[in-house]
Amino acid sequence: MKLWNKSNTNTAESVERFTVGKDREFDLQLARYDVEGSIAHVTMLGEVGLMTKDEVNVSIEGLKIILNKIDEESFKIEEG
C-alpha cells in the first residue's frame, strides 16, 4: 500500500501516472538545484551554530562531489 492511499479513497490511475510516473526524470532535472539549496542550508546551520565548522566543511565537500557527478552526467537516481 502506498503511503498516500487511504482506505476510503481510490486514486485515479491517470492522476497517479501524472504525479508519480516521471519522478526520477524530474528529480534528475532538479538535482543541481536541490544540492545548491542543501549547500546554502548547511552554510546557514553553521552560521547559527547548529553545525560545527568541520561538519559544515565535510558536508559541503560531499555535496560538491554530488554536484560534480551531476555535471558529468554520472549522477543516477535508481528506480524505487
Coordinates of N, CA, C and O in Angstrom, one line a residue:
M1 N 0.8 -1.2 0.0 CA 0.0 0.0 0.0 C 0.9 1.2 0.0 O 1.9 1.3 0.7
K2 N 0.5 2.2 -0.8 CA 1.3 3.5 -0.9 C 0.9 4.4 0.3 O -0.2 4.4 0.8
L3 N 1.9 5.1 0.8 CA 1.7 6.0 1.9 C 0.5 6.9 1.8 O -0.3 7.2 2.7
W4 N 0.3 7.4 0.5 CA -0.8 8.5 0.3 C -2.1 7.8 0.1 O -3.1 8.6 0.0
N5 N -2.2 6.5 -0.1 CA -3.5 5.9 -0.3 C -4.2 5.7 1.0 O -3.6 5.2 2.0
K6 N -5.4 6.1 1.1 CA -6.2 5.9 2.3 C -7.3 4.9 2.0 O -7.7 4.7 0.8
S7 N -7.7 4.1 3.0 CA -8.6 3.0 2.7 C -9.9 3.5 2.1 O -10.6 2.7 1.4
N8 N -10.3 4.7 2.3 CA -11.6 5.2 1.8 C -11.5 6.0 0.5 O -12.5 6.6 0.1
T9 N -10.4 6.0 -0.1 CA -10.2 6.7 -1.4 C -9.6 5.8 -2.5 O -9.0 4.8 -2.2
N10 N -9.8 6.2 -3.7 CA -9.3 5.5 -4.8 C -8.7 6.5 -5.8 O -9.4 7.2 -6.5
T11 N -7.3 6.6 -5.8 CA -6.6 7.5 -6.7 C -6.8 7.0 -8.2 O -6.5 5.9 -8.5
A12 N -7.2 7.9 -9.0 CA -7.4 7.6 -10.4 C -6.0 7.2 -11.0 O -5.0 7.9 -10.7
E13 N -6.0 6.2 -11.9 CA -4.7 5.8 -12.5 C -4.1 6.9 -13.3 O -2.9 7.1 -13.2
S14 N -4.8 7.7 -14.0 CA -4.3 8.8 -14.8 C -3.6 9.8 -13.9 O -2.6 10.4 -14.2
V15 N -4.2 10.1 -12.7 CA -3.6 11.1 -11.8 C -2.3 10.5 -11.2 O -1.3 11.2 -11.1
E16 N -2.3 9.3 -10.9 CA -1.1 8.6 -10.3 C 0.0 8.6 -11.4 O 1.2 8.9 -11.0
R17 N -0.3 8.3 -12.6 CA 0.7 8.4 -13.7 C 1.3 9.8 -13.8 O 2.5 9.9 -14.0
F18 N 0.4 10.8 -13.7 CA 0.9 12.2 -13.8 C 1.8 12.6 -12.6 O 2.8 13.2 -12.8
T19 N 1.4 12.2 -11.4 CA 2.1 12.7 -10.3 C 3.3 11.9 -9.9 O 4.2 12.4 -9.3
V20 N 3.3 10.6 -10.2 CA 4.5 9.8 -9.8 C 5.2 9.1 -11.0 O 6.2 8.5 -10.8
G21 N 4.6 9.2 -12.2 CA 5.2 8.5 -13.3 C 6.6 8.9 -13.7 O 7.3 8.1 -14.3
K22 N 6.9 10.2 -13.6 CA 8.2 10.7 -14.0 C 9.0 11.3 -12.9 O 9.9 12.2 -13.2
D23 N 8.8 10.8 -11.7 CA 9.6 11.4 -10.6 C 11.1 11.4 -10.8 O 11.7 12.4 -10.5
R24 N 11.6 10.3 -11.2 CA 13.1 10.2 -11.4 C 13.6 11.2 -12.4 O 14.6 11.8 -12.2
E25 N 12.8 11.3 -13.5 CA 13.2 12.3 -14.6 C 13.2 13.7 -14.0 O 14.2 14.5 -14.2
F26 N 12.2 14.1 -13.3 CA 12.1 15.4 -12.7 C 13.2 15.6 -11.6 O 13.8 16.7 -11.5
D27 N 13.3 14.6 -10.8 CA 14.4 14.7 -9.8 C 15.7 14.9 -10.4 O 16.5 15.7 -9.8
L28 N 16.0 14.2 -11.5 CA 17.3 14.4 -12.1 C 17.5 15.8 -12.6 O 18.5 16.5 -12.6
Q29 N 16.4 16.4 -13.2 CA 16.4 17.8 -13.7 C 16.6 18.8 -12.6 O 17.2 19.8 -12.8
L30 N 16.1 18.5 -11.4 CA 16.1 19.4 -10.3 C 17.3 19.1 -9.3 O 17.5 19.9 -8.4
A31 N 18.1 18.1 -9.6 CA 19.1 17.6 -8.6 C 20.1 18.8 -8.3 O 20.5 19.0 -7.2
R32 N 20.6 19.4 -9.4 CA 21.6 20.5 -9.1 C 21.0 21.6 -8.2 O 21.7 22.0 -7.3
Y33 N 19.7 21.9 -8.4 CA 19.1 23.0 -7.5 C 18.9 22.5 -6.1 O 19.1 23.2 -5.1
D34 N 18.6 21.2 -6.0 CA 18.4 20.6 -4.6 C 19.8 20.6 -3.9 O 19.8 21.0 -2.7
V35 N 20.8 20.3 -4.6 CA 22.2 20.2 -3.9 C 22.6 21.7 -3.6 O 23.1 21.9 -2.5
E36 N 22.4 22.6 -4.5 CA 22.8 24.0 -4.2 C 22.0 24.5 -3.0 O 22.5 25.2 -2.2
G37 N 20.7 24.2 -2.9 CA 19.9 24.6 -1.8 C 20.4 23.9 -0.5 O 20.4 24.5 0.6
S38 N 20.8 22.7 -0.6 CA 21.4 22.0 0.6 C 22.7 22.6 1.0 O 22.9 22.7 2.2
I39 N 23.5 23.1 0.1 CA 24.8 23.8 0.5 C 24.4 25.1 1.2 O 25.0 25.4 2.2
A40 N 23.4 25.8 0.7 CA 23.0 27.0 1.4 C 22.5 26.7 2.8 O 22.8 27.4 3.8
H41 N 21.7 25.7 2.9 CA 21.1 25.3 4.2 C 22.2 24.9 5.2 O 22.2 25.3 6.3
V42 N 23.2 24.1 4.7 CA 24.3 23.7 5.6 C 25.1 24.9 6.0 O 25.5 25.0 7.2
T43 N 25.3 25.8 5.1 CA 26.0 27.1 5.4 C 25.3 27.8 6.5 O 25.9 28.3 7.5
M44 N 24.0 27.9 6.4 CA 23.2 28.6 7.4 C 23.3 27.9 8.8 O 23.4 28.5 9.8
L45 N 23.2 26.6 8.8 CA 23.3 25.8 10.0 C 24.6 26.1 10.7 O 24.6 26.1 12.0
G46 N 25.7 26.2 9.9 CA 26.9 26.6 10.5 C 27.0 28.0 11.1 O 27.5 28.2 12.2
E47 N 26.4 28.9 10.4 CA 26.4 30.3 10.8 C 25.6 30.5 12.1 O 25.9 31.4 12.9
V48 N 24.5 29.7 12.3 CA 23.7 29.9 13.5 C 24.2 28.9 14.7 O 23.6 28.9 15.7
G49 N 25.3 28.2 14.4 CA 25.9 27.3 15.4 C 25.3 26.0 15.6 O 25.6 25.3 16.6
L50 N 24.4 25.5 14.7 CA 23.8 24.2 14.8 C 24.7 23.1 14.2 O 24.5 21.9 14.4
M51 N 25.7 23.5 13.4 CA 26.8 22.6 12.9 C 28.1 23.3 13.2 O 28.2 24.5 13.1
T52 N 29.1 22.4 13.5 CA 30.5 23.0 13.6 C 31.0 23.3 12.3 O 30.6 22.9 11.2
K53 N 32.1 24.1 12.3 CA 32.8 24.4 11.0 C 33.2 23.2 10.3 O 33.1 23.1 9.1
D54 N 33.8 22.2 11.1 CA 34.2 21.0 10.4 C 33.1 20.2 9.8 O 33.2 19.7 8.7
E55 N 31.9 20.2 10.5 CA 30.7 19.5 10.0 C 30.3 20.2 8.7 O 29.9 19.5 7.7
V56 N 30.3 21.5 8.7 CA 29.9 22.2 7.5 C 30.8 21.9 6.4 O 30.4 21.6 5.2
N57 N 32.1 22.0 6.6 CA 33.1 21.7 5.6 C 32.9 20.3 5.0 O 33.0 20.1 3.8
V58 N 32.8 19.3 5.8 CA 32.6 17.9 5.4 C 31.4 17.8 4.6 O 31.4 17.1 3.5
S59 N 30.3 18.4 5.0 CA 29.0 18.3 4.3 C 29.1 18.9 3.0 O 28.6 18.4 2.0
I60 N 29.7 20.1 2.9 CA 29.8 20.8 1.6 C 30.7 20.1 0.7 O 30.4 20.0 -0.5
E61 N 31.8 19.5 1.2 CA 32.7 18.7 0.3 C 31.9 17.6 -0.3 O 32.0 17.3 -1.5
G62 N 31.1 16.9 0.5 CA 30.3 15.8 0.0 C 29.2 16.2 -1.1 O 29.0 15.6 -2.1
L63 N 28.6 17.4 -0.8 CA 27.6 17.9 -1.7 C 28.3 18.3 -3.0 O 27.7 18.2 -4.1
K64 N 29.5 18.9 -2.9 CA 30.2 19.2 -4.2 C 30.6 18.0 -5.0 O 30.6 18.1 -6.2
I65 N 30.8 16.9 -4.4 CA 31.1 15.7 -5.1 C 29.8 15.3 -5.9 O 29.9 14.9 -7.1
I66 N 28.7 15.4 -5.3 CA 27.4 15.1 -6.0 C 27.2 16.1 -7.1 O 26.8 15.7 -8.2
L67 N 27.5 17.4 -6.9 CA 27.4 18.4 -8.0 C 28.3 18.0 -9.2 O 27.9 18.1 -10.3
N68 N 29.5 17.6 -8.9 CA 30.4 17.1 -10.0 C 29.8 16.0 -10.7 O 29.9 15.9 -12.0
K69 N 29.2 15.0 -10.0 CA 28.6 13.9 -10.7 C 27.4 14.3 -11.6 O 27.2 13.8 -12.7
I70 N 26.7 15.3 -11.1 CA 25.6 15.9 -11.9 C 26.1 16.5 -13.2 O 25.6 16.3 -14.3
D71 N 27.2 17.3 -13.0 CA 27.8 18.0 -14.2 C 28.4 17.0 -15.2 O 28.3 17.2 -16.4
E72 N 28.9 15.9 -14.7 CA 29.5 14.8 -15.5 C 28.4 13.9 -16.1 O 28.7 13.0 -16.8
E73 N 27.2 14.1 -15.7 CA 26.1 13.3 -16.0 C 26.2 11.8 -15.6 O 25.7 10.9 -16.2
S74 N 27.0 11.6 -14.5 CA 27.1 10.3 -14.0 C 26.3 10.1 -12.7 O 26.3 9.0 -12.1
F75 N 25.6 11.1 -12.3 CA 24.7 11.0 -11.1 C 23.4 10.3 -11.6 O 22.8 10.6 -12.5
K76 N 23.0 9.3 -10.8 CA 21.9 8.5 -11.1 C 20.9 8.4 -9.9 O 21.4 8.4 -8.8
I77 N 19.7 8.3 -10.2 CA 18.7 8.1 -9.2 C 18.0 6.7 -9.6 O 17.4 6.6 -10.7
E78 N 18.2 5.7 -8.7 CA 17.8 4.4 -9.0 C 16.2 4.3 -8.9 O 15.7 5.1 -8.1
E79 N 15.6 3.4 -9.7 CA 14.2 3.2 -9.6 C 13.9 2.7 -8.2 O 14.6 1.9 -7.6
G80 N 12.8 3.2 -7.6 CA 12.3 2.7 -6.3 C 12.8 3.6 -5.2 O 12.6 3.5 -4.1

